[in-house]
Short mmCIF file of C-alpha atoms in Angstrom, two decimals:
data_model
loop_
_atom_site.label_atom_id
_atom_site.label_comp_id
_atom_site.label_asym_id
_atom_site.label_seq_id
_atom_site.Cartn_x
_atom_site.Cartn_y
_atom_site.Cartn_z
CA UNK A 1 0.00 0.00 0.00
CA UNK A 2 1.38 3.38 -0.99
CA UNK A 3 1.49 6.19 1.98
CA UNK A 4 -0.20 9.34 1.36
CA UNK A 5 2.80 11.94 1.01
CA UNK A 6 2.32 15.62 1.23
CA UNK A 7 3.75 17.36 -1.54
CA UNK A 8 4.84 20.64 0.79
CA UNK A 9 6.82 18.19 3.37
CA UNK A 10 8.56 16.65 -0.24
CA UNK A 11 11.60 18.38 -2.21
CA UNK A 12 12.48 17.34 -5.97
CA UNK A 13 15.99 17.89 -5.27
CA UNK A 14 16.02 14.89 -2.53
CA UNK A 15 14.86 12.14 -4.52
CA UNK A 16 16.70 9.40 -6.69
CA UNK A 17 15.41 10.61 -9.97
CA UNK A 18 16.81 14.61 -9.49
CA UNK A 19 20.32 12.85 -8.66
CA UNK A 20 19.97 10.52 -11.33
CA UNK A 21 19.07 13.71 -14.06
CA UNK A 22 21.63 16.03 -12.61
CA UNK A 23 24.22 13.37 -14.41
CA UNK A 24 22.13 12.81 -17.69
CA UNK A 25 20.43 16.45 -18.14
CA UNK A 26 21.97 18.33 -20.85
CA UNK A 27 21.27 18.64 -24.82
CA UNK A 28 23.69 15.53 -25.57
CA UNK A 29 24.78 13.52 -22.50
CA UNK A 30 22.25 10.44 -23.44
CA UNK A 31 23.32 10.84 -26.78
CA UNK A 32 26.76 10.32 -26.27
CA UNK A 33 25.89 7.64 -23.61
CA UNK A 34 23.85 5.87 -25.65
CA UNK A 35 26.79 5.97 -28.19
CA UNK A 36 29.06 4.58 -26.36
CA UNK A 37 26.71 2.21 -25.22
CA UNK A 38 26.04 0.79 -29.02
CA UNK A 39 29.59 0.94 -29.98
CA UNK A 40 32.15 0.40 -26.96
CA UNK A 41 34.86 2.63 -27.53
CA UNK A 42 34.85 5.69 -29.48
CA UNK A 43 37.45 8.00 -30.82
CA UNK A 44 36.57 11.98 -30.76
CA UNK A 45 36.06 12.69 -34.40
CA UNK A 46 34.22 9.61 -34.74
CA UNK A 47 31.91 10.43 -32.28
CA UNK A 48 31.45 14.11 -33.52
CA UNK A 49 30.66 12.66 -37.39
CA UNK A 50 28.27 10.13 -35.85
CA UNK A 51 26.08 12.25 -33.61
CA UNK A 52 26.77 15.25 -36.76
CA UNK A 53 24.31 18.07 -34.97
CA UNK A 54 26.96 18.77 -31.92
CA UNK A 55 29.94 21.27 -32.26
CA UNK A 56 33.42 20.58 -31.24
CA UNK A 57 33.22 23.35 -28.41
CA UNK A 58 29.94 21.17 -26.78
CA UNK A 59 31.46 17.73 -27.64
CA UNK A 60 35.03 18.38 -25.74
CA UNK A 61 32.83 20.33 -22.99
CA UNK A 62 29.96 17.36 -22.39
CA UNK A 63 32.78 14.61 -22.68
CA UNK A 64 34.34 16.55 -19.89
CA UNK A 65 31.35 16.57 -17.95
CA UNK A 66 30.94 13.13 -18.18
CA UNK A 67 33.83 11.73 -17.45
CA UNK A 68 34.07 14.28 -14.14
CA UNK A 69 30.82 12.43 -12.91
CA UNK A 70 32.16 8.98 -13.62
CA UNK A 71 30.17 7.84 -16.28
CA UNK A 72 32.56 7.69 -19.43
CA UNK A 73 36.49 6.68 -19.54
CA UNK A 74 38.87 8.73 -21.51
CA UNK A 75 42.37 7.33 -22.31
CA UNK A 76 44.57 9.15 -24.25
CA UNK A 77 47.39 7.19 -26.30
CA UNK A 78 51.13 9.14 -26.35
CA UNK A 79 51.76 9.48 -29.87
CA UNK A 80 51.42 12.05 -32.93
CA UNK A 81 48.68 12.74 -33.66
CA UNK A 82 47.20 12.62 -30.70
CA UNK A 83 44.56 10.01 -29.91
CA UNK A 84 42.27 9.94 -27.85
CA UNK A 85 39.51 7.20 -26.92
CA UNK A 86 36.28 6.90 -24.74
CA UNK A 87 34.03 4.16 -23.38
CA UNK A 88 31.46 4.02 -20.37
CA UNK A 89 33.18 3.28 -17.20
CA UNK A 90 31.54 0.22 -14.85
CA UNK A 91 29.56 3.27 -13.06
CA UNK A 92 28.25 4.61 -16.76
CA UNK A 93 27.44 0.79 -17.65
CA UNK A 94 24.64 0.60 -15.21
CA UNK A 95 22.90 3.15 -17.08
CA UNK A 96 22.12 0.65 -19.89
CA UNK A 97 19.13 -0.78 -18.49
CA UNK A 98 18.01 3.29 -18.18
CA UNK A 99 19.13 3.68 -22.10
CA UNK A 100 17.77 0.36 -23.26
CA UNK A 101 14.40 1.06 -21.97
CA UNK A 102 14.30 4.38 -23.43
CA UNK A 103 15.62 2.74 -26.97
CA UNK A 104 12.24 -0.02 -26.49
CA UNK A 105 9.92 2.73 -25.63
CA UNK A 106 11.01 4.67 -29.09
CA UNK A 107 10.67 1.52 -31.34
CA UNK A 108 7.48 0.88 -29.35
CA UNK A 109 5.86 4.20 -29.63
CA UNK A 110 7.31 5.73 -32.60
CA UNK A 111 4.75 7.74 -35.19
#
């Protein structure tokens, strides 16, 4: 049985869900997520040609973002030219379940 909860004794920014969308919220986070998520790991350019709408400036800056929260692994190779690669760390990983569902839902419901 569900308890009756009072929405002025409840705050959005407590629960699982605003945690869980502070990490994901942002014009190409799942994108990218979901890209590595398809195809393992990922080289910059790569990534920029597949995804095509996102510039280089919010690419670099969202990869950044991502890998500060723990969700995506960058390792960068010492050689000229530089390369660089990412893939979803074990943390990102359990997101798939989160991703998958959204990718059902789409081939479910699309118009």
């Amino acid at each position: 049985m569900m308890e009756n909860r009072c929405i002025t004794q409840e705050s959005l920014g407590t629960t699982g869900f605003s945690y869980t969308l502070s990490l994901i919220n942002g014009k190409y986070k799942m994108t990218i997520l979901y890209t590595l998520m398809e195809f393992g790991v990922v080289r910059f350019n790569e990534m920029k040609r597949y995804i095509g709408s996102i510039s280089y400036k919010t690419l670099s800056a969202t990869l950044k973002e991502l890998e500060a929260d723990q969700l995506i692994h960058r390792r960068e190779y010492p050689q000229i030219p530089p390369k660089v690669e990412y893939s979803l760390t074990q943390r990102g990983k359990t997101l798939m379940p989160i991703l998958d569902a959204m990718c059902q839902w789409g081939d479910d419901h699309r118009l």
